[in-house]
PDB file of C-alpha atoms and ligand atoms in Angstrom:
ATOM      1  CA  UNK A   1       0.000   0.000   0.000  1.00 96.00           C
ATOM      2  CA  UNK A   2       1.262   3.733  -0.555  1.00 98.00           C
ATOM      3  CA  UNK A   3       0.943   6.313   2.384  1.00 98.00           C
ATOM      4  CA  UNK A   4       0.945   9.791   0.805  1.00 98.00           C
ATOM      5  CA  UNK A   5       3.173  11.998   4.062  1.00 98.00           C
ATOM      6  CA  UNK A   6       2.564  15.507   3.563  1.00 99.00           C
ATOM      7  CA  UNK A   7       4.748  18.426   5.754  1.00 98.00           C
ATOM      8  CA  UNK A   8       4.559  22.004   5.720  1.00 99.00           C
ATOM      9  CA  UNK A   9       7.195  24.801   5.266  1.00 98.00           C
ATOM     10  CA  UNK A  10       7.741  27.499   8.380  1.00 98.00           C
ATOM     11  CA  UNK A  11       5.254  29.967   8.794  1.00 98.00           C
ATOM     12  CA  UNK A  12       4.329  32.304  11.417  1.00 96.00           C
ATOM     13  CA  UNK A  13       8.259  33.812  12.249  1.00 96.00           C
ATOM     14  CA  UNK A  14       9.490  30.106  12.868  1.00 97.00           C
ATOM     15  CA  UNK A  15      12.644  29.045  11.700  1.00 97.00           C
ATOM     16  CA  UNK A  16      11.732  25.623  11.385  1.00 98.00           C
ATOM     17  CA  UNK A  17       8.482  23.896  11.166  1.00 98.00           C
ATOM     18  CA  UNK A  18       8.682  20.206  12.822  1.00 98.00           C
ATOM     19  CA  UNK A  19       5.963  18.621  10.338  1.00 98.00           C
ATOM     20  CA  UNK A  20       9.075  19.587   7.871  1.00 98.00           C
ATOM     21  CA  UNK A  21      11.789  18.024   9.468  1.00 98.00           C
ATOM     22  CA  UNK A  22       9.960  14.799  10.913  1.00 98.00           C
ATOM     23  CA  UNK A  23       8.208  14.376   7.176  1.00 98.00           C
ATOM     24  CA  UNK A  24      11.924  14.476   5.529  1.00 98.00           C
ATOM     25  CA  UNK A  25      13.110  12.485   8.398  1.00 98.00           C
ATOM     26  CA  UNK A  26      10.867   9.250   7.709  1.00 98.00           C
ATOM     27  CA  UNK A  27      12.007   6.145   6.284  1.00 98.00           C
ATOM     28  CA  UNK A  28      10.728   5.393   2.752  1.00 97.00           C
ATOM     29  CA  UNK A  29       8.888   2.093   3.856  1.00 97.00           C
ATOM     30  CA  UNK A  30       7.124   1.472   7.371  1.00 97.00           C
ATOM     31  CA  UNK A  31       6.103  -2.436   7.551  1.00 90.00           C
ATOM     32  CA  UNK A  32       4.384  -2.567   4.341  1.00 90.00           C
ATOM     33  CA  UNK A  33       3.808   0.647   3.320  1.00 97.00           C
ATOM     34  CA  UNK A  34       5.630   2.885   0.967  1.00 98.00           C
ATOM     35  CA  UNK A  35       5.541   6.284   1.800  1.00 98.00           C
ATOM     36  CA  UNK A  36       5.541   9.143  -0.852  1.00 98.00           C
ATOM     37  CA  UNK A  37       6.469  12.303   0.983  1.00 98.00           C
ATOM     38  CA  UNK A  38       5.711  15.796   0.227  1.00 98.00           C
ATOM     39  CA  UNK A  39       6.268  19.177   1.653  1.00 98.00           C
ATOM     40  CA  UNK A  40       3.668  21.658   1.219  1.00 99.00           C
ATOM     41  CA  UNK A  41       3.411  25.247   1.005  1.00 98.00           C
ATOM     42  CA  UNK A  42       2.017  26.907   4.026  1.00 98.00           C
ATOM     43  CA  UNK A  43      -0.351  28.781   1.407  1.00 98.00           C
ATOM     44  CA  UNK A  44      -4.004  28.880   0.760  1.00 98.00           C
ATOM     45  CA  UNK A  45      -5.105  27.584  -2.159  1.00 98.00           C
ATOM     46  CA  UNK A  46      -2.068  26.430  -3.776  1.00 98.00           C
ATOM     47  CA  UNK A  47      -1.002  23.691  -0.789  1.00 98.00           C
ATOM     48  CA  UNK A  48      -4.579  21.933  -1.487  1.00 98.00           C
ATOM     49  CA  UNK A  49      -3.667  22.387  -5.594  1.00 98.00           C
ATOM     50  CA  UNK A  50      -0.385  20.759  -4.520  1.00 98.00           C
ATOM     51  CA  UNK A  51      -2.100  17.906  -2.983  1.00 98.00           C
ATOM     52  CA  UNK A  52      -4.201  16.896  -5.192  1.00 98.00           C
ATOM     53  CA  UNK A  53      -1.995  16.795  -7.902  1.00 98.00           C
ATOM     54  CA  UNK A  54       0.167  14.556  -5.798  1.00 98.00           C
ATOM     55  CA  UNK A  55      -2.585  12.221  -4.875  1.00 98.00           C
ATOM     56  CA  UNK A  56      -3.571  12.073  -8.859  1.00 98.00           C
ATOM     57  CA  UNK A  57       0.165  11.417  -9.474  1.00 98.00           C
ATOM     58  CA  UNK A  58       0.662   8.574  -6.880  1.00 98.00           C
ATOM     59  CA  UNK A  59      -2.872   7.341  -6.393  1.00 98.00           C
ATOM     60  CA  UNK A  60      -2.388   6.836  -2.752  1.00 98.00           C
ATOM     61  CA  UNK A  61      -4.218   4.114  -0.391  1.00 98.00           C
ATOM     62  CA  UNK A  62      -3.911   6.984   2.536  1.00 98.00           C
ATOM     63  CA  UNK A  63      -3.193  10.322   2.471  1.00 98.00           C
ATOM     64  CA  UNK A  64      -1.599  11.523   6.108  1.00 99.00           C
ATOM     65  CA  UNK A  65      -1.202  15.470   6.841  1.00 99.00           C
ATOM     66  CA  UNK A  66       0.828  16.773   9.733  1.00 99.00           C
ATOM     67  CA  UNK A  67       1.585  20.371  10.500  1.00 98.00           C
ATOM     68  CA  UNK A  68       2.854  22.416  13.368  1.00 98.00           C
ATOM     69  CA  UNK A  69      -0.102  23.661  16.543  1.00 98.00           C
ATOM     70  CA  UNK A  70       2.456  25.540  18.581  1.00 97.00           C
ATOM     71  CA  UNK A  71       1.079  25.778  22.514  1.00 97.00           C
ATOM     72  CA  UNK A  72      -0.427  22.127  22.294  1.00 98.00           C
ATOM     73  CA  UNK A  73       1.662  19.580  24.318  1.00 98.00           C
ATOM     74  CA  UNK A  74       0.374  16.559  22.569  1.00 98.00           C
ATOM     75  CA  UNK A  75       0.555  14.458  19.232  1.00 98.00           C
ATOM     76  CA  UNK A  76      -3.216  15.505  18.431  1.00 99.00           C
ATOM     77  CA  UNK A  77      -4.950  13.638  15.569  1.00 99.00           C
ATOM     78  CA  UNK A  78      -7.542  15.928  14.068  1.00 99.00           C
ATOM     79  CA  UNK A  79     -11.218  14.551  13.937  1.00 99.00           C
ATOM     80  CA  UNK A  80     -12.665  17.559  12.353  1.00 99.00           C
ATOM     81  CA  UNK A  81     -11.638  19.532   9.138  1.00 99.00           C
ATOM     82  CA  UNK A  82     -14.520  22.552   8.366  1.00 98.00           C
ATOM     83  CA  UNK A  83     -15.661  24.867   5.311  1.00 98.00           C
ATOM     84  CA  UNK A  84     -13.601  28.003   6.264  1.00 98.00           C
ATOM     85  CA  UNK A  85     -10.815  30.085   6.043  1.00 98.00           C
ATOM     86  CA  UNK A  86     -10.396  32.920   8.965  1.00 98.00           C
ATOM     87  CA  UNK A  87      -6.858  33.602   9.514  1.00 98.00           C
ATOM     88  CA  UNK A  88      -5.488  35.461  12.336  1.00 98.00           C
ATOM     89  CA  UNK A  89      -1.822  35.892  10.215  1.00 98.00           C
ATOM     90  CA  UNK A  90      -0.958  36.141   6.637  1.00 98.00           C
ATOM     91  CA  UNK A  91      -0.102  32.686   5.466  1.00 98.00           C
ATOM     92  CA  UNK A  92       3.583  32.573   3.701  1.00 98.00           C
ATOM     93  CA  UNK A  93       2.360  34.772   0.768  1.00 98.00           C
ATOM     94  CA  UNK A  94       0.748  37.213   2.520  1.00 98.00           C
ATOM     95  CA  UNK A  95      -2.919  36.312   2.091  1.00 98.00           C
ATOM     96  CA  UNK A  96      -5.088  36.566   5.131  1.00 98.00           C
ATOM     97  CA  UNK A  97      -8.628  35.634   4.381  1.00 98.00           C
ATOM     98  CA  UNK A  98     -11.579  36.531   7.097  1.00 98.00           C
ATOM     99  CA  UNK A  99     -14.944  34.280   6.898  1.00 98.00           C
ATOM    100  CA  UNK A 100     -14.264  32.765   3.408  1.00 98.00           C
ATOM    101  CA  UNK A 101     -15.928  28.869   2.341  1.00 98.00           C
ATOM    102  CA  UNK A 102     -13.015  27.141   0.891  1.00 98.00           C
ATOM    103  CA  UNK A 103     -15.896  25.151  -1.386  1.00 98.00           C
ATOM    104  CA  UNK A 104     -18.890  27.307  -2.173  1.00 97.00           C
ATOM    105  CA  UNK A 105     -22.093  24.567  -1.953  1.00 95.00           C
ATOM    106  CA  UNK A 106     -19.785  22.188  -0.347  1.00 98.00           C
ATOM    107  CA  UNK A 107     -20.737  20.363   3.219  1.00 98.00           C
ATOM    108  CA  UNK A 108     -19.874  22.218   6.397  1.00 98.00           C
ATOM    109  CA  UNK A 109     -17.035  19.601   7.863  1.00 98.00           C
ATOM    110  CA  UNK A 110     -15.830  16.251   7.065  1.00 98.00           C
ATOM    111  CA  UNK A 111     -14.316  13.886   9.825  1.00 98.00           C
ATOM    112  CA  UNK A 112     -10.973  12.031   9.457  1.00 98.00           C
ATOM    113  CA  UNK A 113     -11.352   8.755   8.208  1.00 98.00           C
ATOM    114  CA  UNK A 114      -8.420   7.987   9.727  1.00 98.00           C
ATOM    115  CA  UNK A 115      -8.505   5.514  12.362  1.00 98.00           C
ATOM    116  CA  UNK A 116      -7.601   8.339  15.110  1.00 98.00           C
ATOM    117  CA  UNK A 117      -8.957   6.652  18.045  1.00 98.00           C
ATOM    118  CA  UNK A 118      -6.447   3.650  17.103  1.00 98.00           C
ATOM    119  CA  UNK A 119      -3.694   5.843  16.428  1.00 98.00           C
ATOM    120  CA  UNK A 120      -3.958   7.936  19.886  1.00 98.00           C
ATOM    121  CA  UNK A 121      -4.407   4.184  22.397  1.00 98.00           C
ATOM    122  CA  UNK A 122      -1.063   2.991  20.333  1.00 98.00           C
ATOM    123  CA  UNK A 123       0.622   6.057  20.563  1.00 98.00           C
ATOM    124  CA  UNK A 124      -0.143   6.693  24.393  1.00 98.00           C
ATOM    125  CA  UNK A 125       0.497   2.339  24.982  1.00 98.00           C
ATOM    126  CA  UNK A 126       4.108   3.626  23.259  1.00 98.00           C
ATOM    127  CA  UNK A 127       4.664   6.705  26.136  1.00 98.00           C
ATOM    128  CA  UNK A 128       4.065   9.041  23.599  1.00 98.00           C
ATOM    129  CA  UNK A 129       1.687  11.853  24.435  1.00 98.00           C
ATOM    130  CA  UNK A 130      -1.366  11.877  22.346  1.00 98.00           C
ATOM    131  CA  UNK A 131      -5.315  13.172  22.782  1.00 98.00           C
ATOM    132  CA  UNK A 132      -7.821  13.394  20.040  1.00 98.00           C
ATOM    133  CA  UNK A 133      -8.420  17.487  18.897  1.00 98.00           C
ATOM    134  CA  UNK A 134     -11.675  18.391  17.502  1.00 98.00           C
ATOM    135  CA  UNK A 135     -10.563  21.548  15.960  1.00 98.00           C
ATOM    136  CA  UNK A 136      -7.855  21.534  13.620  1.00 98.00           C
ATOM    137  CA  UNK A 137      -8.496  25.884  13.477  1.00 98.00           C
ATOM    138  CA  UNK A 138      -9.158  27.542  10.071  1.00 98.00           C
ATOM    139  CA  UNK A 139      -5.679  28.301   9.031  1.00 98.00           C
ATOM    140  CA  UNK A 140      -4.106  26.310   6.551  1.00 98.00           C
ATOM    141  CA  UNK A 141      -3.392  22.946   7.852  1.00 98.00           C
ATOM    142  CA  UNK A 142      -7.602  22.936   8.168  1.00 98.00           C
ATOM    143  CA  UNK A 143      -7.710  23.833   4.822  1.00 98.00           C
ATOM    144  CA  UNK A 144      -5.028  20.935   3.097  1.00 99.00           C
ATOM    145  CA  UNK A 145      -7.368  18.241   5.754  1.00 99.00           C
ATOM    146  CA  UNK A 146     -10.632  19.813   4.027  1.00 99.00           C
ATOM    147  CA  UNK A 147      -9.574  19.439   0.395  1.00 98.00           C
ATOM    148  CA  UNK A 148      -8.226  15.759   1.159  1.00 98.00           C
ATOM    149  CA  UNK A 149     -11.576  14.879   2.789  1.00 98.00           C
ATOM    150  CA  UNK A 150     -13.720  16.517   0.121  1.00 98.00           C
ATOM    151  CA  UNK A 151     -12.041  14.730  -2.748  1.00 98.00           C
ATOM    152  CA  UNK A 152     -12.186  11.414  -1.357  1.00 98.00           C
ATOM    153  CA  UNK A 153     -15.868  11.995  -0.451  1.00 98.00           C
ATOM    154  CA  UNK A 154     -16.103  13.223  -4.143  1.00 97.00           C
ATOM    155  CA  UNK A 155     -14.123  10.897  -6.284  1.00 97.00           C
ATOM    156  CA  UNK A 156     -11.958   8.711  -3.853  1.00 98.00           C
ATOM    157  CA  UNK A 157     -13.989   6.303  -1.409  1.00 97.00           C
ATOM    158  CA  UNK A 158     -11.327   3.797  -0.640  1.00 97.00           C
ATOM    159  CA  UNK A 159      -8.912   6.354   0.039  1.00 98.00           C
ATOM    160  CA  UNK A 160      -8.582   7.446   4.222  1.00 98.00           C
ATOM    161  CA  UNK A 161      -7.143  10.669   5.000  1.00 98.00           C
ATOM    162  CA  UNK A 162      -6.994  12.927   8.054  1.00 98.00           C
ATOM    163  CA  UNK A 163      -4.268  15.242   9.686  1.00 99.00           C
ATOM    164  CA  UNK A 164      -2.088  14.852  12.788  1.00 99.00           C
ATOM    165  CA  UNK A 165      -0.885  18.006  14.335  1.00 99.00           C
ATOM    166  CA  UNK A 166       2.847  17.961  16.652  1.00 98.00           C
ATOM    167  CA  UNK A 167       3.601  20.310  18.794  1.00 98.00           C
ATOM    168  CA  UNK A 168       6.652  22.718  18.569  1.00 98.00           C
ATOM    169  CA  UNK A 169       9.810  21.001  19.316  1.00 98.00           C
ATOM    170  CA  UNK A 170      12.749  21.862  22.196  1.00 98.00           C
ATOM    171  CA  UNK A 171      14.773  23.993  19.628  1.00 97.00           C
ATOM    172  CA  UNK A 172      11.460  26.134  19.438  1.00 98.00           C
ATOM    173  CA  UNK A 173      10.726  26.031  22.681  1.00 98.00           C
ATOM    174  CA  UNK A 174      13.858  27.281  23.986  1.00 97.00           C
ATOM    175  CA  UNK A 175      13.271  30.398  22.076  1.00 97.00           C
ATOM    176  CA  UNK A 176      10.180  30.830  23.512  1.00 97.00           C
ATOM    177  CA  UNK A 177       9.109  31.864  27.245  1.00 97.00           C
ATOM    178  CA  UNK A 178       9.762  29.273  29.560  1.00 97.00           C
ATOM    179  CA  UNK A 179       6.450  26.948  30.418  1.00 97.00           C
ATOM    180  CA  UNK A 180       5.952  26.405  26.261  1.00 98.00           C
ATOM    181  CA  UNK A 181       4.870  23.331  25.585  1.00 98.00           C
ATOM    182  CA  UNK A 182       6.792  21.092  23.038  1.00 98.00           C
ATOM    183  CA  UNK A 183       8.020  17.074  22.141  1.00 98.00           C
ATOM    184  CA  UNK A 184      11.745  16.863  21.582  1.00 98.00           C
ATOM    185  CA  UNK A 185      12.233  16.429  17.876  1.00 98.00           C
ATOM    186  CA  UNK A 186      12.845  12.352  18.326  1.00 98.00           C
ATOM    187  CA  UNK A 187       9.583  11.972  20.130  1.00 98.00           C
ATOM    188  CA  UNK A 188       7.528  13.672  17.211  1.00 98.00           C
ATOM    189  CA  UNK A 189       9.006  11.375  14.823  1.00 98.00           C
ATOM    190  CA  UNK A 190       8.643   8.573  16.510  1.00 98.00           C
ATOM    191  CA  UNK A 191       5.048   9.400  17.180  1.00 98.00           C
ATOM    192  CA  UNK A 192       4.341   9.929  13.204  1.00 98.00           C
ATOM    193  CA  UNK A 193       6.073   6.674  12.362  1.00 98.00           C
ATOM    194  CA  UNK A 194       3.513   4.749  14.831  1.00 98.00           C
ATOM    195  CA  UNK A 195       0.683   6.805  13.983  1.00 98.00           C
ATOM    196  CA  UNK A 196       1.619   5.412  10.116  1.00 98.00           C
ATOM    197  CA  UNK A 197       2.128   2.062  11.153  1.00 98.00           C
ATOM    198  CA  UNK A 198      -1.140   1.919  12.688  1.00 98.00           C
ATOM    199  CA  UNK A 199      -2.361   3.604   9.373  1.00 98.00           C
ATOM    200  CA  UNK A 200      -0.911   0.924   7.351  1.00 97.00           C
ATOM    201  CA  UNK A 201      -2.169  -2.057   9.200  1.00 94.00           C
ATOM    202  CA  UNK A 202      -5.893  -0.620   9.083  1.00 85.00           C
ATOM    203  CA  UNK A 203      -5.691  -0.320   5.412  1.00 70.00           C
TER     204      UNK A 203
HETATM  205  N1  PCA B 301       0.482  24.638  10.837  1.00 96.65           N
HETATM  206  C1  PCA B 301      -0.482  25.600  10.349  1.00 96.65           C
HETATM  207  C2  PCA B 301      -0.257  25.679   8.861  1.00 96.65           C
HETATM  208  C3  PCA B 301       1.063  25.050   8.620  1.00 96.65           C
HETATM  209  C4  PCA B 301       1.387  24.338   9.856  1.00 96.65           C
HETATM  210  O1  PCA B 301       2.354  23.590  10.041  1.00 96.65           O
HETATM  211  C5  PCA B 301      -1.918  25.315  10.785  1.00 96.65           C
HETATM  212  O2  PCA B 301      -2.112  24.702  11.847  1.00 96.65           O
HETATM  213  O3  PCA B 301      -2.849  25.695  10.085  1.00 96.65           O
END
């Protein structure tokens, strides 16, 4: 089976965005999956565009999003993705929508088809810290887990898809006022690869 792995670049005044560096970090197979990994834009519009030309070049099985939620403390599987764009910073090209659909006449949310009830018992059985989030915001990475869900409800009903966002990690952190939340860099990856491989054996 083929796991489409999708990252996103820094935003927000970050040097680094984890989803970046764990994405790149991955293996190329986990138990019998393949991954195909891809690093989107943190853009409206054109990291969705991105995506689905990915997923029409590779044809995936799953498709599995991750992106940075600085200030959670928690591997947090997204149940949720919703019709709207309501930004409260310019994504990396400067575009900061208020109240916008992202799919005129489209439904209000979709929920993961990802088996994120699975994926946050494995993860916590591993001594990774994990809870289920039922608001992945309106920014961007709600956007890419909107467009994934919509097409698959569209045109692609065997393909799962969802979104898993990390917190920031300990180079971040340090940066930041002390109290901020984060999961060393190790922890996050680890965490994605056994949020895949539960991914993979559901398929
Ligand atoms: N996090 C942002 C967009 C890119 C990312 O890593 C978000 O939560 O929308």
């Amino acid at each position: 089976m083929k796991i489409l792995v999708t990252g996103f670049d820094p935003f927000g005044g970050e040097a680094i965005n984890p989803s970046m560096e764990a994405v790149l970090a991955l293996p190329s197979k986990i138990g019998d999956a393949t991954l195909i990994k891809v690093i989107l834009p943190t853009k409206f519009r054109e990291a969705g565009e991105i995506l689905m030309r990915e997923i029409e070049a590779h044809q995936p099985d799953a498709v599995v999003s991750i992106g940075q939620a600085g200030g959670r403390s928690a591997i947090t599987p997204e149940r949720v993705a919703v019709n709207l764009r309501d930004a409260s910073i310019p994504d990396n090209g400067g575009v900061q929508p208020t109240d916008e659909t992202i799919f005129p006449e489209a439904p209000t949310a979709y929920f993961a088809t990802l088996p994120i009830k699975k994926i946050v018992a494995t993860l916590k059985e591993a001594g990774i810290p994990a809870t289920i989030s039922n608001t992945a915001g309106t920014f961007v990475c709600n956007e890419v887990m909107y467009t994934v869900l919509h097409e698959a409800a569209q045109k692609r009903p065997a393909m799962t898809a969802g979104f898993i966002h990390i917190p920031f990690t300990e180079e971040q952190a340090a940066k930041k006022p002390e109290g901020t939340p984060f999961l060393t860099k190790e922890v996050i990856l680890q965490g994605i690869i056994t949020a895949l491989k539960v991914v993979s054996m559901e398929q």
